[in-house]
Short mmCIF file of N, CA and C in Angstrom, two decimals:
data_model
loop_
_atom_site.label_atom_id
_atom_site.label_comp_id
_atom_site.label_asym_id
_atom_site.label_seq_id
_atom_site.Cartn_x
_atom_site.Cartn_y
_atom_site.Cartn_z
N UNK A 1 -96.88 70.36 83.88
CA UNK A 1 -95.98 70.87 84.90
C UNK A 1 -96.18 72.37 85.03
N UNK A 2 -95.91 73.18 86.33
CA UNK A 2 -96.48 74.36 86.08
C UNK A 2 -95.24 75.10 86.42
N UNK A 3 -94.99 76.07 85.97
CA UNK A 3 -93.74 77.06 85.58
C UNK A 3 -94.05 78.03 87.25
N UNK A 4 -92.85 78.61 87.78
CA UNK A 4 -92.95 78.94 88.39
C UNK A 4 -91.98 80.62 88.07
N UNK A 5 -92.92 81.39 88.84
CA UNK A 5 -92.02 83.25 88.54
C UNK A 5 -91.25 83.12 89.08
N UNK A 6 -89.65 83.47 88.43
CA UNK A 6 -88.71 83.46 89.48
C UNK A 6 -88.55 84.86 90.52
N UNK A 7 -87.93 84.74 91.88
CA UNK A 7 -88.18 85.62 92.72
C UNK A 7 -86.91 86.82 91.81
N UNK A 8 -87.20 88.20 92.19
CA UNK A 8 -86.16 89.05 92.24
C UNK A 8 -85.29 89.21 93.27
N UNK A 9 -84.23 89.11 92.78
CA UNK A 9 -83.10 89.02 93.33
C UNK A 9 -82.33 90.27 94.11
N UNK A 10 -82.20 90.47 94.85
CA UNK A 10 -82.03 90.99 95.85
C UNK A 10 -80.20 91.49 95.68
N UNK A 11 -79.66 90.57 95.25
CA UNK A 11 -78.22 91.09 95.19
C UNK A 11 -77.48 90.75 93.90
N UNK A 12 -76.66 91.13 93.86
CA UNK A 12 -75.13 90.54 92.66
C UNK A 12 -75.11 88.70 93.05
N UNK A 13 -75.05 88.66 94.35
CA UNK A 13 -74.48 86.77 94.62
C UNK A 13 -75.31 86.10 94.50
N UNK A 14 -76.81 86.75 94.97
CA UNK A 14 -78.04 85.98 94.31
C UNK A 14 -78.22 85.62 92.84
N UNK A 15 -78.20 86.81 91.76
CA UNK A 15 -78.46 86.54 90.50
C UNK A 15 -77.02 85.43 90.21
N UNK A 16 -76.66 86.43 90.41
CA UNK A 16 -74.85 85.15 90.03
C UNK A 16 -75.43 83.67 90.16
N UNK A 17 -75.48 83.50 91.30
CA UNK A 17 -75.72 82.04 91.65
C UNK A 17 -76.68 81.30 90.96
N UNK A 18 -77.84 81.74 90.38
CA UNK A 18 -79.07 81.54 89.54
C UNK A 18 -78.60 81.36 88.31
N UNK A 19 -77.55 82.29 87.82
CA UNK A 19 -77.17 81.97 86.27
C UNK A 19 -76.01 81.03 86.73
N UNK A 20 -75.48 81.25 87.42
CA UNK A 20 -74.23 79.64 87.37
C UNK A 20 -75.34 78.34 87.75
N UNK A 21 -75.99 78.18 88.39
CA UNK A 21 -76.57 76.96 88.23
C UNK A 21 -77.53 76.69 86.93
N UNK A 22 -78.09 77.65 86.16
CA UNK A 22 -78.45 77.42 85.09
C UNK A 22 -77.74 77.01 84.15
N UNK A 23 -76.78 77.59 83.86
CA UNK A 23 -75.63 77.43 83.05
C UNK A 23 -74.75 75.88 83.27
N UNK A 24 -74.75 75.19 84.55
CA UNK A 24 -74.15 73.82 84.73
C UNK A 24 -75.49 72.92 84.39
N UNK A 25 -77.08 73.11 84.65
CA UNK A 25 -78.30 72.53 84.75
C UNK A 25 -78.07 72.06 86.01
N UNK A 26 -77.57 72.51 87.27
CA UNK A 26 -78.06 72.33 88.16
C UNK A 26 -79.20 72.66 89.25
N UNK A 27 -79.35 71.89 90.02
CA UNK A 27 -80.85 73.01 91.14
C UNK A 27 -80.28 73.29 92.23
N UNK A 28 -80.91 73.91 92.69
CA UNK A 28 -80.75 74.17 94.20
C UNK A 28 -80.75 73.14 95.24
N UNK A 29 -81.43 72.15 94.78
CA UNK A 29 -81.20 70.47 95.80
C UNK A 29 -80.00 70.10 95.43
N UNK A 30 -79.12 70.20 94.19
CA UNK A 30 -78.17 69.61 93.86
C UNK A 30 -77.12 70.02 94.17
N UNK A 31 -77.13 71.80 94.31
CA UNK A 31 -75.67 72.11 94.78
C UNK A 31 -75.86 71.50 96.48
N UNK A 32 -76.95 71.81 96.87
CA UNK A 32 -77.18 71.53 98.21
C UNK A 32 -76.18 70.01 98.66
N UNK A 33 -76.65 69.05 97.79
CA UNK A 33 -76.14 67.90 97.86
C UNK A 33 -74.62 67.56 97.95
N UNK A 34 -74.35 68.66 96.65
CA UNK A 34 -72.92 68.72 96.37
C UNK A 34 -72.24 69.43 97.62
N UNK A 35 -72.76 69.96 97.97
CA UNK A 35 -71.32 71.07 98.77
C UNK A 35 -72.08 71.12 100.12
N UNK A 36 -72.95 69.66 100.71
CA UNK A 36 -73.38 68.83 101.92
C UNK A 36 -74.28 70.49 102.65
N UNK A 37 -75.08 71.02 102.19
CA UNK A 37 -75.34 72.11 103.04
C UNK A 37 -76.88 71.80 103.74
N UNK A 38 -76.85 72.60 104.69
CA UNK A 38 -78.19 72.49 105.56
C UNK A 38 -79.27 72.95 104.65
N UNK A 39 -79.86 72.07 104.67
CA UNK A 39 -81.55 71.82 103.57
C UNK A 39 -82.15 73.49 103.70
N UNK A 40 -82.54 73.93 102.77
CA UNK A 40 -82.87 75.02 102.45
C UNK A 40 -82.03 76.05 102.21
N UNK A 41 -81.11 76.41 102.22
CA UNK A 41 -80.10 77.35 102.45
C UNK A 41 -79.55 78.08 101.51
N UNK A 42 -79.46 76.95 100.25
CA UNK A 42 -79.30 77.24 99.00
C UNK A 42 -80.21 78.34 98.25
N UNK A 43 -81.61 77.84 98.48
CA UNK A 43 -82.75 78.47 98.27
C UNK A 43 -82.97 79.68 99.06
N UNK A 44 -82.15 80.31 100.14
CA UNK A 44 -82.43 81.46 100.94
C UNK A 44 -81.60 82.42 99.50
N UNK A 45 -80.31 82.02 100.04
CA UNK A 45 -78.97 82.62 98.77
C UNK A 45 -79.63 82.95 97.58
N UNK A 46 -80.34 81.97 96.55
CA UNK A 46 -80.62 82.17 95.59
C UNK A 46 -81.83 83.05 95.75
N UNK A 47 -82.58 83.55 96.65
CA UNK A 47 -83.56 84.44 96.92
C UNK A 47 -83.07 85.62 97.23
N UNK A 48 -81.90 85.93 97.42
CA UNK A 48 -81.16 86.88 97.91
C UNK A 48 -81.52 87.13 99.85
N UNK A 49 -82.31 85.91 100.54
CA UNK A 49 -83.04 86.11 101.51
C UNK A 49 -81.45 86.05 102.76
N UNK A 50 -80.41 85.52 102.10
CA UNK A 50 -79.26 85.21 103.11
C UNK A 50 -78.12 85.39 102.28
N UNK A 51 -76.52 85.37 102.90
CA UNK A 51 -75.99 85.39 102.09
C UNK A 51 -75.04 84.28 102.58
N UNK A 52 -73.70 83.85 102.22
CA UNK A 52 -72.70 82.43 102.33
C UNK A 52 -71.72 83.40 103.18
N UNK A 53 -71.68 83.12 104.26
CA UNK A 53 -70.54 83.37 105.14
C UNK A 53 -69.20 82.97 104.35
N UNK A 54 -68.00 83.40 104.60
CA UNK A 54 -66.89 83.09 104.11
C UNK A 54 -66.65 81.67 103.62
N UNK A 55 -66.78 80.14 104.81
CA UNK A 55 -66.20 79.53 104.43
C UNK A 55 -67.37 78.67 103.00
N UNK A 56 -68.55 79.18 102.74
CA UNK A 56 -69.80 79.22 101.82
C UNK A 56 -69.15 79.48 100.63
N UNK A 57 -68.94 80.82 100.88
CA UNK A 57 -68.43 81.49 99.28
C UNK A 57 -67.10 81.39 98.61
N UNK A 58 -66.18 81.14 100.00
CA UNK A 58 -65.25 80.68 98.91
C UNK A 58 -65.33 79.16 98.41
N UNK A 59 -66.49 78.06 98.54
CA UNK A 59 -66.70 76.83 98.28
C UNK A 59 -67.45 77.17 96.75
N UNK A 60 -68.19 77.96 96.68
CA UNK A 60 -69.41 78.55 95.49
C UNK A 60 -68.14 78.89 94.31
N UNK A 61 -67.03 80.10 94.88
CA UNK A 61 -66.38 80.50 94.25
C UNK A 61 -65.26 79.70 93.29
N UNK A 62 -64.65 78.37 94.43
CA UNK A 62 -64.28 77.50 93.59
C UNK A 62 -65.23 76.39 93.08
N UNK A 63 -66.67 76.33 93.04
CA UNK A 63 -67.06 75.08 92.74
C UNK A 63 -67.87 76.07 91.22
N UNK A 64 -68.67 77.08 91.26
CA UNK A 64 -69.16 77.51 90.31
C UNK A 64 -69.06 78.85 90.08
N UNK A 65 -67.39 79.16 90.16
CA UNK A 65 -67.22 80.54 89.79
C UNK A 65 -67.49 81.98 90.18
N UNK A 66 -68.28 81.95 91.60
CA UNK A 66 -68.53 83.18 91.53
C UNK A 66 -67.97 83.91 92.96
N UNK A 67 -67.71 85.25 91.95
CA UNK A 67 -66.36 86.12 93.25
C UNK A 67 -67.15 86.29 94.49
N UNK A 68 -66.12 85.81 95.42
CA UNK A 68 -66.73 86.52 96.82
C UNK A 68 -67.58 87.84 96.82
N UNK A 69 -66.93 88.69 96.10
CA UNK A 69 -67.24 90.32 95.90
C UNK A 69 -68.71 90.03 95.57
N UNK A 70 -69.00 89.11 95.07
CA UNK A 70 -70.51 89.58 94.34
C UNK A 70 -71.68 89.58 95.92
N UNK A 71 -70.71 88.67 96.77
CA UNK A 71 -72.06 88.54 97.97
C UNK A 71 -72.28 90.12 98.77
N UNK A 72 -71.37 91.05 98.55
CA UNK A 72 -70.77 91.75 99.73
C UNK A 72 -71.99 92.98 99.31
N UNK A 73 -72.48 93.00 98.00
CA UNK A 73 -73.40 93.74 96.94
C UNK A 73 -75.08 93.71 97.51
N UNK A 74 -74.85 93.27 98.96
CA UNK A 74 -76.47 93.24 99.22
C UNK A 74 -77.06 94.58 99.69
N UNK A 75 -78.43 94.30 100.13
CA UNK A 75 -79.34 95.58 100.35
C UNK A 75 -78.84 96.11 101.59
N UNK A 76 -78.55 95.26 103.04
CA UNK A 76 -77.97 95.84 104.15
C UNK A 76 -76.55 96.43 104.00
N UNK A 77 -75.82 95.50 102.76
CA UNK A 77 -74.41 96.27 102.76
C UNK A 77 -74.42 97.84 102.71
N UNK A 78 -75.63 97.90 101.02
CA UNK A 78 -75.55 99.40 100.67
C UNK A 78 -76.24 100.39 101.55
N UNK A 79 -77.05 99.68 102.52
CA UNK A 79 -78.06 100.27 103.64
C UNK A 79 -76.44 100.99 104.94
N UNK A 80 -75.75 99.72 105.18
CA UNK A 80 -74.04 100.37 105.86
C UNK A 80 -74.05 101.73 104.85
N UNK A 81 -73.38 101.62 104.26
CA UNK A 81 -72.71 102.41 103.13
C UNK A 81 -73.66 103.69 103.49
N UNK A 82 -75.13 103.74 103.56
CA UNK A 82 -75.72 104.98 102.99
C UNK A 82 -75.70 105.94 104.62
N UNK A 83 -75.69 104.82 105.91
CA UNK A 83 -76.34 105.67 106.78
C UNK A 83 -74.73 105.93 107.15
N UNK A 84 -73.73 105.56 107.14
CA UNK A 84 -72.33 105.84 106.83
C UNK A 84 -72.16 107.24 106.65
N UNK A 85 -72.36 107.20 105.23
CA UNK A 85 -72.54 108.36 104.16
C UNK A 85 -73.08 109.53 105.22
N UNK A 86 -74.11 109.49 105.85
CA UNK A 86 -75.24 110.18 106.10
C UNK A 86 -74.51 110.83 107.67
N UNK A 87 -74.02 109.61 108.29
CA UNK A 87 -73.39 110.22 109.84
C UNK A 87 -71.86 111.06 109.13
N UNK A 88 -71.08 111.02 108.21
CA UNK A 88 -70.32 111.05 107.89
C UNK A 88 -70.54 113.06 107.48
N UNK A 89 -71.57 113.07 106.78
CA UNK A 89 -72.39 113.97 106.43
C UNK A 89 -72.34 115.29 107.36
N UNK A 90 -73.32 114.74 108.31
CA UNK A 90 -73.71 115.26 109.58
C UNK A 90 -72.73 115.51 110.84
N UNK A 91 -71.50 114.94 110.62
CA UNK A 91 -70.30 115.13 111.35
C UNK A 91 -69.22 116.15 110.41
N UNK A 92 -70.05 116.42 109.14
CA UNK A 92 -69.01 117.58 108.25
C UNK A 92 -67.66 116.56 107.88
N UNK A 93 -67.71 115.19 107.71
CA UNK A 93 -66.48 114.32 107.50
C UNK A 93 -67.09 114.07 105.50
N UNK A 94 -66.00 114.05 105.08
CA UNK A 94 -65.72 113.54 103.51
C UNK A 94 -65.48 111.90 103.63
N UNK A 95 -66.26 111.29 102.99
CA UNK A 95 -65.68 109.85 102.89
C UNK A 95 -65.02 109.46 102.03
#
């Protein structure tokens, strides 16, 4: 059988989600199964390639623990946050 590199993870809800399904021995086909989701989707999330819209994460959150908060931790969030920062800056405003 051949081992595969796992991808780097891209956010907080990605890794999260990787160690809660490790931690139950589940896969990514299985939560898929469990919580009826559109084929692949699971596998975007766990790539950090997408994240679970609300009614997603709070299903994740009660089915395998993990806080909404962790999805909100992605690269576009902190990408908001920086150019924010930056107009915020440039307008002489304190955030």
């Amino acid at each position: 059988m051949a081992t595969r590199r796992l991808a780097t993870h891209s956010s907080v809800g990605a890794r999260t989600l990787v160690d809660a399904l490790r931690k139950r021995g589940w896969t990514k086909h299985r939560l898929t199964k469990e919580l009826d989701l559109p084929e692949g989707l699971a596998s975007r999330w766990a790539a950090g390639k997408a994240v679970p819209g609300l009614t997603y994460a709070l299903l994740l959150e009660e089915v395998l623990d993990i806080p909404i908060a962790a999805w909100a931790d992605t690269r576009r969030m902190r990408a908001v946050r920086r150019r924010r920062a930056r107009l915020a800056k440039a307008m002489g405003k304190k955030e």
